[in-house]
Coordinates of C-alpha atoms and ligand atoms in Angstrom, one line a residue:
Chain A
M259 CA 56.6 126.3 106.7
I260 CA 54.6 127.4 103.6
Q261 CA 54.4 131.1 103.0
I262 CA 52.5 132.3 100.0
Q263 CA 53.3 136.0 99.7
E264 CA 51.1 138.3 97.5
I265 CA 51.1 136.2 94.4
H266 CA 49.6 137.3 91.1
K267 CA 48.9 135.1 88.1
S268 CA 47.2 135.8 84.8
F269 CA 46.6 133.5 81.8
G270 CA 46.5 135.9 78.9
R271 CA 43.9 138.5 79.8
Q272 CA 42.3 136.4 82.5
K273 CA 43.5 137.3 86.0
V274 CA 43.2 134.1 88.1
I275 CA 45.2 134.9 91.2
D276 CA 45.2 138.5 92.4
G277 CA 47.4 139.2 95.4
L278 CA 46.9 136.0 97.4
S279 CA 48.7 135.4 100.6
I280 CA 48.5 132.4 102.9
S281 CA 50.9 131.3 105.6
I282 CA 50.7 127.8 106.9
A283 CA 52.6 126.7 110.0
K284 CA 54.6 123.4 110.2
G285 CA 52.3 120.4 110.6
E286 CA 49.1 122.3 109.7
L287 CA 46.6 121.1 107.2
V288 CA 44.6 123.8 105.5
A289 CA 41.5 123.4 103.4
V290 CA 41.1 125.6 100.4
L291 CA 37.6 126.2 99.3
G292 CA 36.2 128.3 96.5
S293 CA 33.9 127.9 93.6
S294 CA 34.9 126.0 90.5
G295 CA 37.4 128.0 88.4
S296 CA 38.5 130.2 91.3
G297 CA 42.1 129.1 90.9
K298 CA 42.5 126.4 93.6
S299 CA 44.3 124.0 91.3
V300 CA 46.4 126.8 90.0
L301 CA 47.4 127.8 93.5
L302 CA 48.6 124.3 94.4
K303 CA 50.6 124.2 91.2
H304 CA 52.3 127.4 92.2
V305 CA 53.2 126.0 95.6
A306 CA 54.8 122.9 93.9
G307 CA 56.7 125.2 91.5
L308 CA 54.9 123.9 88.4
L309 CA 53.6 127.4 87.6
K310 CA 55.5 130.6 88.2
P311 CA 53.7 133.6 89.6
D312 CA 53.8 136.8 87.6
R313 CA 54.5 138.6 90.9
G314 CA 55.0 137.5 94.5
K315 CA 56.9 134.7 96.2
I316 CA 56.3 131.3 97.7
L317 CA 58.6 130.1 100.5
L318 CA 58.8 126.5 101.6
D319 CA 61.0 126.2 104.7
G320 CA 62.2 129.7 103.9
Q321 CA 63.4 128.7 100.4
D322 CA 61.8 130.4 97.4
I323 CA 60.6 127.5 95.4
H324 CA 60.8 129.4 92.1
G325 CA 64.4 130.3 92.8
L326 CA 65.5 126.7 93.1
R327 CA 66.9 124.6 90.3
G328 CA 68.4 121.2 89.6
K329 CA 69.3 119.1 92.7
T330 CA 68.0 121.4 95.4
L331 CA 64.6 121.7 93.7
A332 CA 64.6 117.9 93.2
S333 CA 65.4 117.2 96.8
L334 CA 62.7 119.7 98.0
R335 CA 60.1 118.1 95.7
N336 CA 61.3 114.7 97.0
R337 CA 59.8 115.7 100.3
M338 CA 56.5 116.7 98.7
G339 CA 53.4 114.6 97.8
F340 CA 51.0 115.9 95.2
L341 CA 47.6 114.6 94.3
F342 CA 46.6 115.9 90.9
Q343 CA 42.9 116.6 90.4
G344 CA 43.0 114.2 87.4
G345 CA 45.2 111.6 89.1
A346 CA 48.1 112.0 86.6
M347 CA 48.8 108.2 86.8
F348 CA 51.5 107.0 84.3
D349 CA 49.3 105.1 81.9
S350 CA 52.0 102.8 80.6
M351 CA 52.6 101.4 84.0
T352 CA 50.4 99.2 86.3
V353 CA 49.0 100.5 89.5
F354 CA 51.8 98.7 91.4
E355 CA 54.5 100.2 89.3
N356 CA 52.9 103.6 89.5
V357 CA 52.9 103.6 93.3
A358 CA 56.3 102.0 93.5
F359 CA 57.9 104.4 91.0
P360 CA 58.8 107.2 93.4
L361 CA 60.5 104.6 95.6
T362 CA 62.3 102.7 92.9
E363 CA 63.6 105.8 91.2
R364 CA 64.4 108.0 94.2
T365 CA 65.4 105.6 97.0
R366 CA 67.7 102.7 97.4
L367 CA 65.2 100.5 99.2
P368 CA 65.4 96.8 98.3
G369 CA 62.7 95.4 96.1
E370 CA 61.0 93.4 98.8
E371 CA 60.7 96.4 101.2
I372 CA 59.2 98.5 98.3
R373 CA 56.7 95.7 97.6
V374 CA 55.6 95.6 101.3
K375 CA 55.3 99.4 101.5
V376 CA 53.4 99.7 98.2
M377 CA 50.9 96.9 99.1
K378 CA 50.4 98.6 102.5
E379 CA 49.5 101.9 100.8
L380 CA 47.2 100.2 98.3
E381 CA 45.4 98.4 101.1
A382 CA 45.0 101.7 102.9
V383 CA 43.1 103.2 99.9
G384 CA 41.2 100.0 99.4
L385 CA 42.9 98.9 96.2
S386 CA 44.4 95.5 97.2
G387 CA 43.9 93.2 94.3
S388 CA 44.0 95.9 91.6
E389 CA 47.8 96.3 91.6
E390 CA 48.3 94.6 88.3
K391 CA 45.7 96.7 86.5
Y392 CA 46.6 99.6 84.2
P393 CA 45.1 103.0 85.0
S394 CA 42.9 102.8 81.9
Q395 CA 41.3 99.7 83.4
L396 CA 40.3 101.5 86.5
S397 CA 37.3 103.6 87.3
G398 CA 37.7 107.3 88.0
G399 CA 37.4 106.8 91.7
M400 CA 40.0 104.0 91.7
I401 CA 42.4 106.2 89.8
K402 CA 42.0 108.9 92.4
R403 CA 42.7 106.5 95.2
A404 CA 45.7 104.9 93.5
A405 CA 47.1 108.4 92.9
M406 CA 46.6 109.1 96.6
A407 CA 48.6 106.0 97.4
R408 CA 51.4 107.2 95.1
A409 CA 51.4 110.6 96.8
L410 CA 51.6 109.1 100.3
V411 CA 54.1 106.3 99.6
R412 CA 57.2 108.4 100.3
D413 CA 56.0 109.7 103.6
P414 CA 55.9 113.3 102.5
E415 CA 56.5 116.3 104.7
I416 CA 54.5 118.6 102.5
M417 CA 51.2 117.5 100.9
M418 CA 49.2 119.2 98.1
I419 CA 45.9 117.4 97.7
D420 CA 43.6 118.5 94.9
E421 CA 40.0 117.2 95.4
P422 CA 40.7 113.8 97.0
T423 CA 37.1 112.8 97.1
T424 CA 35.4 114.1 94.0
G425 CA 33.9 111.3 92.0
L426 CA 33.9 108.8 94.8
D427 CA 30.9 107.2 96.4
P428 CA 29.9 108.4 99.9
A429 CA 31.5 105.5 101.9
I430 CA 34.8 105.7 100.1
R431 CA 34.8 109.5 100.4
L432 CA 34.7 109.2 104.2
A433 CA 37.4 106.5 104.0
V434 CA 39.7 108.7 102.0
L435 CA 39.2 111.6 104.3
K436 CA 40.0 109.3 107.2
L437 CA 43.1 108.2 105.4
I438 CA 44.2 111.8 104.9
D439 CA 43.5 112.5 108.6
E440 CA 45.4 109.5 109.8
S441 CA 48.4 110.1 107.6
H442 CA 48.4 113.7 108.6
K443 CA 48.5 112.7 112.3
R444 CA 51.2 110.0 111.6
L445 CA 53.5 112.0 109.3
K446 CA 52.7 115.4 110.6
F447 CA 52.9 116.8 107.1
T448 CA 52.2 120.4 106.3
G449 CA 49.6 120.6 103.6
I450 CA 46.8 122.1 101.6
V451 CA 43.7 120.1 100.6
V452 CA 41.4 121.5 98.0
T453 CA 38.0 120.1 98.5
H454 CA 34.3 120.6 97.9
E455 CA 33.6 118.1 100.7
I456 CA 31.6 120.3 103.0
P457 CA 31.2 119.8 105.9
S458 CA 33.0 116.4 106.5
A459 CA 36.4 117.6 105.2
L460 CA 36.4 120.6 107.5
A461 CA 36.6 118.4 110.6
I462 CA 40.1 117.1 109.6
V463 CA 41.8 120.5 108.9
D464 CA 43.2 123.2 111.1
H465 CA 42.0 126.1 109.1
V466 CA 39.7 126.9 106.2
V467 CA 40.7 129.3 103.5
F468 CA 38.0 130.6 101.3
L469 CA 39.1 132.0 97.9
K470 CA 37.1 134.6 96.0
A471 CA 38.2 136.6 93.0
G472 CA 41.8 135.4 93.2
K473 CA 42.2 136.5 96.8
V474 CA 41.8 135.0 100.3
Y475 CA 38.3 136.0 101.3
S476 CA 38.4 134.5 104.7
K477 CA 40.6 132.3 106.9
T478 CA 38.8 130.7 109.7
S479 CA 38.3 127.5 111.6
G480 CA 36.0 124.9 110.1
A481 CA 33.2 125.5 112.6
D482 CA 33.4 129.3 112.2
F483 CA 33.3 128.9 108.5
L484 CA 30.1 126.8 108.6
S485 CA 28.4 129.1 111.0
S486 CA 29.5 132.3 109.3
S487 CA 26.9 134.9 108.7
D488 CA 28.8 136.5 105.8
P489 CA 26.5 136.6 102.8
V490 CA 29.2 135.6 100.3
I491 CA 30.1 132.5 102.4
R492 CA 26.4 131.7 103.0
E493 CA 25.8 131.9 99.3
F494 CA 28.8 129.5 98.6
L495 CA 27.5 127.1 101.3
G496 CA 24.1 127.3 99.8
G497 CA 25.2 125.4 96.8
D498 CA 24.4 126.4 93.2
E499 CA 28.0 127.1 92.5
G500 CA 28.5 124.7 89.7
P501 CA 28.3 121.1 88.8
E502 CA 31.4 120.1 90.6
I503 CA 30.1 120.8 94.1
C504 CA 29.1 117.7 95.9
P505 CA 25.7 117.4 97.7
Q506 CA 26.1 118.8 101.1
K507 CA 23.9 116.5 103.2
Q508 CA 26.0 113.4 103.6
G509 CA 28.4 111.8 106.0
G510 CA 28.4 114.0 109.0
Chain B
M156 CA 49.8 150.1 61.9
E157 CA 47.9 147.1 63.4
F158 CA 49.1 145.1 60.4
I159 CA 52.7 146.0 61.0
S160 CA 52.6 145.2 64.6
D161 CA 50.9 141.8 63.8
I162 CA 53.8 141.0 61.5
G163 CA 56.2 142.0 64.2
A164 CA 54.5 139.9 66.8
F165 CA 54.3 136.9 64.5
T166 CA 58.0 137.1 63.7
L167 CA 58.9 137.4 67.4
T168 CA 56.8 134.3 68.3
R169 CA 58.5 132.3 65.5
L170 CA 61.9 133.4 66.6
Y171 CA 61.1 132.6 70.2
R172 CA 59.9 129.2 69.3
M173 CA 62.9 128.5 67.2
G174 CA 65.1 129.4 70.2
V175 CA 63.1 127.1 72.4
M176 CA 63.5 124.3 69.9
G177 CA 67.2 124.8 69.7
L178 CA 67.6 124.8 73.4
F179 CA 65.4 121.7 73.5
L180 CA 67.9 119.9 71.3
L181 CA 70.9 121.2 73.3
K182 CA 69.3 120.0 76.5
S183 CA 68.5 116.6 75.0
F184 CA 72.2 116.2 74.0
L185 CA 73.5 117.3 77.4
Y186 CA 71.3 114.8 79.2
S187 CA 72.2 112.0 76.7
L188 CA 75.9 112.5 77.5
S189 CA 75.4 112.6 81.3
P190 CA 74.5 109.4 83.1
P191 CA 72.3 107.9 84.3
I192 CA 70.8 106.7 81.0
K193 CA 67.5 104.8 81.4
I194 CA 68.7 101.7 79.6
R195 CA 65.3 99.8 79.8
R196 CA 63.5 102.7 78.2
V197 CA 66.1 103.0 75.5
I198 CA 65.7 99.3 74.7
K199 CA 61.9 99.7 74.7
Q200 CA 62.2 102.6 72.3
I201 CA 64.7 100.7 70.0
H202 CA 62.1 98.0 69.9
F203 CA 59.4 100.5 68.9
I204 CA 61.3 102.8 66.6
G205 CA 63.6 100.2 65.1
F206 CA 62.4 96.7 65.3
Q207 CA 58.8 97.4 64.6
S208 CA 59.7 99.4 61.5
T209 CA 61.6 96.6 59.8
L210 CA 58.7 95.2 57.9
V211 CA 57.8 98.6 56.5
I212 CA 61.4 99.2 55.6
I213 CA 61.9 95.9 53.9
L214 CA 58.8 96.5 51.8
T215 CA 59.5 100.0 50.8
G216 CA 63.2 99.2 50.2
S217 CA 62.5 96.2 47.9
F218 CA 60.0 98.1 45.9
S219 CA 62.1 101.3 45.6
G220 CA 65.0 99.0 44.4
M221 CA 62.7 97.3 41.9
V222 CA 61.5 100.6 40.5
L223 CA 65.1 101.8 40.2
G224 CA 65.9 98.6 38.4
F225 CA 63.3 99.4 35.7
Q226 CA 63.9 103.1 35.4
G227 CA 67.7 102.8 35.6
Y228 CA 67.7 100.1 32.9
Y229 CA 65.6 102.1 30.5
S230 CA 67.6 105.3 31.0
L231 CA 70.9 103.6 30.8
S232 CA 70.0 101.4 27.8
R233 CA 69.4 104.6 25.7
F234 CA 73.2 105.2 26.0
G235 CA 74.0 101.5 25.7
S236 CA 75.4 101.4 29.2
E237 CA 73.1 99.0 31.0
A238 CA 76.2 97.5 32.5
F239 CA 76.3 100.4 34.9
L240 CA 72.9 99.5 36.3
G241 CA 74.5 98.1 39.5
P242 CA 76.4 101.2 40.4
M243 CA 73.5 103.4 39.5
V244 CA 71.1 101.5 41.8
G245 CA 73.7 101.2 44.5
L246 CA 74.7 104.8 44.5
S247 CA 71.2 106.2 44.5
L248 CA 70.1 104.0 47.3
I249 CA 73.1 104.3 49.5
K250 CA 73.7 108.0 49.2
E251 CA 70.2 109.3 48.9
L252 CA 67.1 107.1 48.8
G253 CA 68.0 104.7 51.6
P254 CA 68.5 107.4 54.3
V255 CA 65.7 109.7 53.1
I256 CA 62.9 107.2 52.5
S257 CA 63.7 105.2 55.7
A258 CA 63.7 108.5 57.6
L259 CA 60.3 109.5 56.1
M260 CA 58.8 106.1 56.8
V261 CA 60.0 106.1 60.5
T262 CA 58.7 109.7 60.8
G263 CA 55.2 108.5 59.7
R264 CA 55.3 105.4 61.8
A265 CA 57.2 106.3 65.0
G266 CA 57.5 110.0 65.0
S267 CA 53.8 110.6 65.1
A268 CA 53.4 108.0 67.9
I269 CA 56.2 109.6 69.9
A270 CA 54.6 113.1 69.6
A271 CA 51.2 111.7 70.6
E272 CA 52.5 109.8 73.6
I273 CA 54.4 112.7 75.0
G274 CA 51.6 115.1 74.2
I275 CA 49.1 112.9 76.1
M276 CA 51.5 112.7 79.0
R277 CA 51.6 116.5 79.0
I278 CA 47.8 117.1 78.9
T279 CA 47.2 114.5 81.6
E280 CA 49.8 116.1 83.8
Q281 CA 52.0 113.0 83.8
I282 CA 55.0 115.1 82.9
D283 CA 54.3 117.4 85.9
A284 CA 53.9 114.4 88.1
L285 CA 57.3 113.1 87.0
E286 CA 58.9 116.4 87.8
L287 CA 57.2 116.6 91.2
M288 CA 58.9 113.3 92.1
G289 CA 62.1 115.2 91.6
L290 CA 62.7 113.3 88.4
N291 CA 63.8 114.8 85.1
A292 CA 61.4 114.5 82.2
F293 CA 64.2 114.7 79.7
R294 CA 65.9 111.7 81.0
Y295 CA 62.8 109.6 81.1
L296 CA 61.1 110.7 77.9
I297 CA 63.4 112.5 75.5
V298 CA 66.8 110.9 75.9
P299 CA 65.6 107.3 75.3
N300 CA 63.9 108.4 72.1
L301 CA 67.0 110.3 70.9
I302 CA 69.4 107.4 71.6
A303 CA 67.0 104.8 70.2
A304 CA 66.5 106.8 67.0
L305 CA 70.3 107.3 66.6
I306 CA 70.8 103.5 66.8
S307 CA 67.8 102.5 64.8
L308 CA 68.0 104.8 61.8
P309 CA 71.4 103.7 60.4
L310 CA 70.4 100.0 60.9
L311 CA 67.0 100.5 59.2
T312 CA 68.8 102.4 56.4
A313 CA 71.2 99.5 55.9
I314 CA 68.3 97.1 55.7
F315 CA 66.6 99.4 53.2
D316 CA 69.7 99.6 51.1
V317 CA 70.2 95.8 51.0
C318 CA 66.6 95.1 50.1
G319 CA 66.7 97.8 47.5
I320 CA 69.9 96.5 45.9
A321 CA 68.3 93.0 45.9
G322 CA 65.1 94.4 44.3
G323 CA 67.2 96.2 41.6
Y324 CA 69.0 92.9 40.9
L325 CA 65.7 91.0 40.7
I326 CA 64.5 93.4 38.0
G327 CA 67.6 94.5 36.2
G328 CA 69.8 91.5 36.7
K329 CA 67.3 88.7 36.4
L330 CA 64.3 90.0 34.5
L331 CA 66.0 92.4 32.1
G332 CA 69.2 90.3 31.8
V333 CA 72.1 92.4 33.1
G334 CA 73.5 89.5 34.9
A335 CA 74.8 89.0 38.5
G336 CA 78.4 89.4 37.6
T337 CA 78.0 92.7 35.9
Y338 CA 75.4 94.0 38.3
F339 CA 77.4 93.3 41.5
G340 CA 80.9 93.5 40.0
E341 CA 80.4 97.0 38.6
M342 CA 78.7 98.0 41.9
A343 CA 81.7 96.9 43.9
S344 CA 84.1 98.8 41.8
Y345 CA 82.1 102.1 41.7
V346 CA 80.6 102.3 45.2
G347 CA 83.2 103.4 47.7
M348 CA 83.5 103.8 51.4
T349 CA 82.8 107.6 51.2
D350 CA 79.4 106.9 49.7
V351 CA 78.6 104.5 52.4
L352 CA 79.7 107.0 55.0
E353 CA 77.7 109.7 53.4
G354 CA 74.6 107.6 53.8
L355 CA 75.5 106.8 57.4
Y356 CA 76.0 110.4 58.3
K357 CA 72.7 111.3 56.8
S358 CA 70.8 108.5 58.5
L359 CA 72.3 109.5 61.9
S360 CA 71.3 113.1 61.4
F361 CA 67.8 112.1 60.3
G362 CA 67.5 110.0 63.5
I363 CA 68.3 113.1 65.5
I364 CA 65.8 115.2 63.5
I365 CA 63.0 112.7 64.0
A366 CA 63.5 112.3 67.8
W367 CA 64.0 116.0 68.2
V368 CA 61.0 117.3 66.3
S369 CA 58.5 114.7 67.5
C370 CA 59.6 115.0 71.2
Y371 CA 59.6 118.8 71.0
K372 CA 56.1 118.9 69.5
G373 CA 54.8 116.5 72.1
Y374 CA 56.5 118.1 75.0
Y375 CA 55.1 121.6 74.2
T376 CA 51.5 120.5 73.6
T377 CA 49.2 122.8 75.6
I378 CA 52.0 125.4 75.7
F379 CA 52.4 126.0 72.0
T380 CA 49.9 123.8 70.2
G381 CA 46.7 124.1 72.2
F382 CA 44.8 122.2 74.8
G383 CA 43.2 118.8 75.1
A384 CA 42.8 116.1 72.5
E385 CA 42.9 118.7 69.8
G386 CA 46.3 119.9 71.0
V387 CA 47.7 116.4 70.8
S388 CA 46.3 115.8 67.3
K389 CA 47.8 119.1 66.2
A390 CA 51.1 118.3 67.8
T391 CA 51.1 114.9 66.0
T392 CA 50.4 116.3 62.6
Q393 CA 52.8 119.2 63.0
A394 CA 55.5 116.7 64.1
V395 CA 55.2 114.6 61.0
V396 CA 55.0 117.6 58.6
M397 CA 57.8 119.5 60.3
A398 CA 60.1 116.4 60.6
S399 CA 59.6 115.5 57.0
V400 CA 60.3 119.0 55.8
V401 CA 63.4 119.4 58.0
I402 CA 64.7 116.0 56.8
L403 CA 64.4 117.0 53.1
V404 CA 65.9 120.5 53.6
W405 CA 68.7 119.1 55.8
D406 CA 69.3 116.4 53.1
Y407 CA 69.8 119.1 50.6
F408 CA 72.4 120.9 52.7
M409 CA 74.2 117.7 53.6
T410 CA 74.3 116.6 50.0
S411 CA 75.7 120.0 48.8
A412 CA 78.3 120.0 51.6
L413 CA 79.4 116.5 50.9
F414 CA 79.3 116.7 47.1
Ligands
LIG892 N1 47.3 126.4 81.9 C1 46.3 127.3 81.9 N2 46.2 128.2 80.9 C2 45.2 129.0 80.8 N3 44.2 129.2 81.7 C3 44.3 128.3 82.8 C4 45.3 127.3 82.9 N4 45.1 126.7 84.1 C5 44.0 127.2 84.6 N5 43.5 128.2 83.9 C6 42.3 129.0 84.2 O1 42.4 129.4 85.5 C7 41.2 129.4 86.2 C8 41.3 128.6 87.5 O2 41.5 127.2 87.2 P1 41.7 126.1 88.3 O3 41.9 124.9 87.6 O4 42.6 126.6 89.3 O5 40.2 126.1 89.0 P2 39.8 125.4 90.2 O6 39.5 126.4 91.3 O7 40.7 124.3 90.6 O8 38.4 124.8 89.8 P3 37.7 123.3 90.0 O9 37.1 123.4 91.4 O10 36.7 123.2 88.9 O11 38.8 122.3 89.9 C9 40.2 128.7 85.2 O12 39.4 129.8 84.7 C10 41.0 128.2 84.1 O13 40.4 128.3 82.9
LIG893 MG1 40.8 122.3 90.4

């Protein structure tokens, strides 16, 4: 379903992705781990076609995303949900309008149906009652959750999720992970979730991909990753990788 | 050698960006001509670019006209031809000052805001989010500004001209005693349709320039102008400076072509 084949990407002199390959079967959810600055967000943007690799290809359903244009690209992206690390909410619109936007612009659903669907998504992320607020009136965690609702509202077949839980409090973190798990089971989307949420996030994914120096260092199951004896992985799990890593002892 | 290759690299970058800017305009036009047009956004931008500029335009127009009344009267009275104050004020305003000053005022007021708004949408990834929904950023962000500027600029210029002519009358006609009959009568017989059309063409092209330059600068924040808040502030400044320069240079070419 998603095949990332030997991609390379440099920004100026900095090589961020250096011959990275991942292949994800239909319906699989893969966690991508790696220290801060290891190119996880850059990878997701490549899969969505927002960044173009210097070399290599990315196939979605057998189509090279960087070879698509116009209507075909739009219709492929229409099947994709993307959660940006910073939320990327439209700040001139309310939360309701933000979440409804993909539906009002890309579907012919009647207004009432859209309203019902949007309210359902907002309830699922625990934002009922905030629908008339503007993004600038929300806390960082609320923006993240509203953006999650917007990404899920079109029932995507492909999901790119960039750090869904960073900046949330422990209880809500678990709720968001549960939401991802449930919607994954319900929609059967193929997806990548970038996360620092170890170990709780590893329970909801099929594989764990660990990035190091722009390459895939290891691809394992969640349990194998946690019990790995590889010194590099142990060091990564041992924390001390940067301020963005969340404390490890929580949830369960 | 280093020096020569630096010059080469600099020239190539400039040429490349000019190409990008040209394509940006072309794309904006193509999308403006192909439906769907986002009418609600167009109206919102007309409100912002046009309606909210009226007070500024009324003020600057009136005062420009009043200054013209004084200056024109003193220059003309040296040749004993104060009677031509009306045509002088009318022609300067309609052919030149109306379109140019209105455009510069709108650049300062709305052009900078457009560049900042689009630049912020770029750095906060809202433009990427739009594209990931399968939507076209040009249709949502650029085209409404282009159409709104095309509609607003001629109207604002007309308001500017009217206020300026009234201001000139207040000074020349009332205060310095040229008289309404002479002021407006001579104006009517010397200012023709071609002059009005020249002003109209100018204001239309200035509208395009304002929307084009400020949208372009905002859209390419992070890519050409640098990252973060600093990138946006640079984009905004550059938009105002560049649009003003392009307006004045283009005005010269149009004037010499229409002369
Ligand atoms: N548009 C860009 N231009 C230049 N460099 C970039 C750009 N985007 C990312 N980078 C660089 O690429 C590297 C990887 O960035 P990326 O955002 O993918 O990190 P990350 O793995 O997502 O980190 P984090 O966990 O902190 O979010 C960083 O060093 C960053 O400076
Ligand atoms: Mg990231």
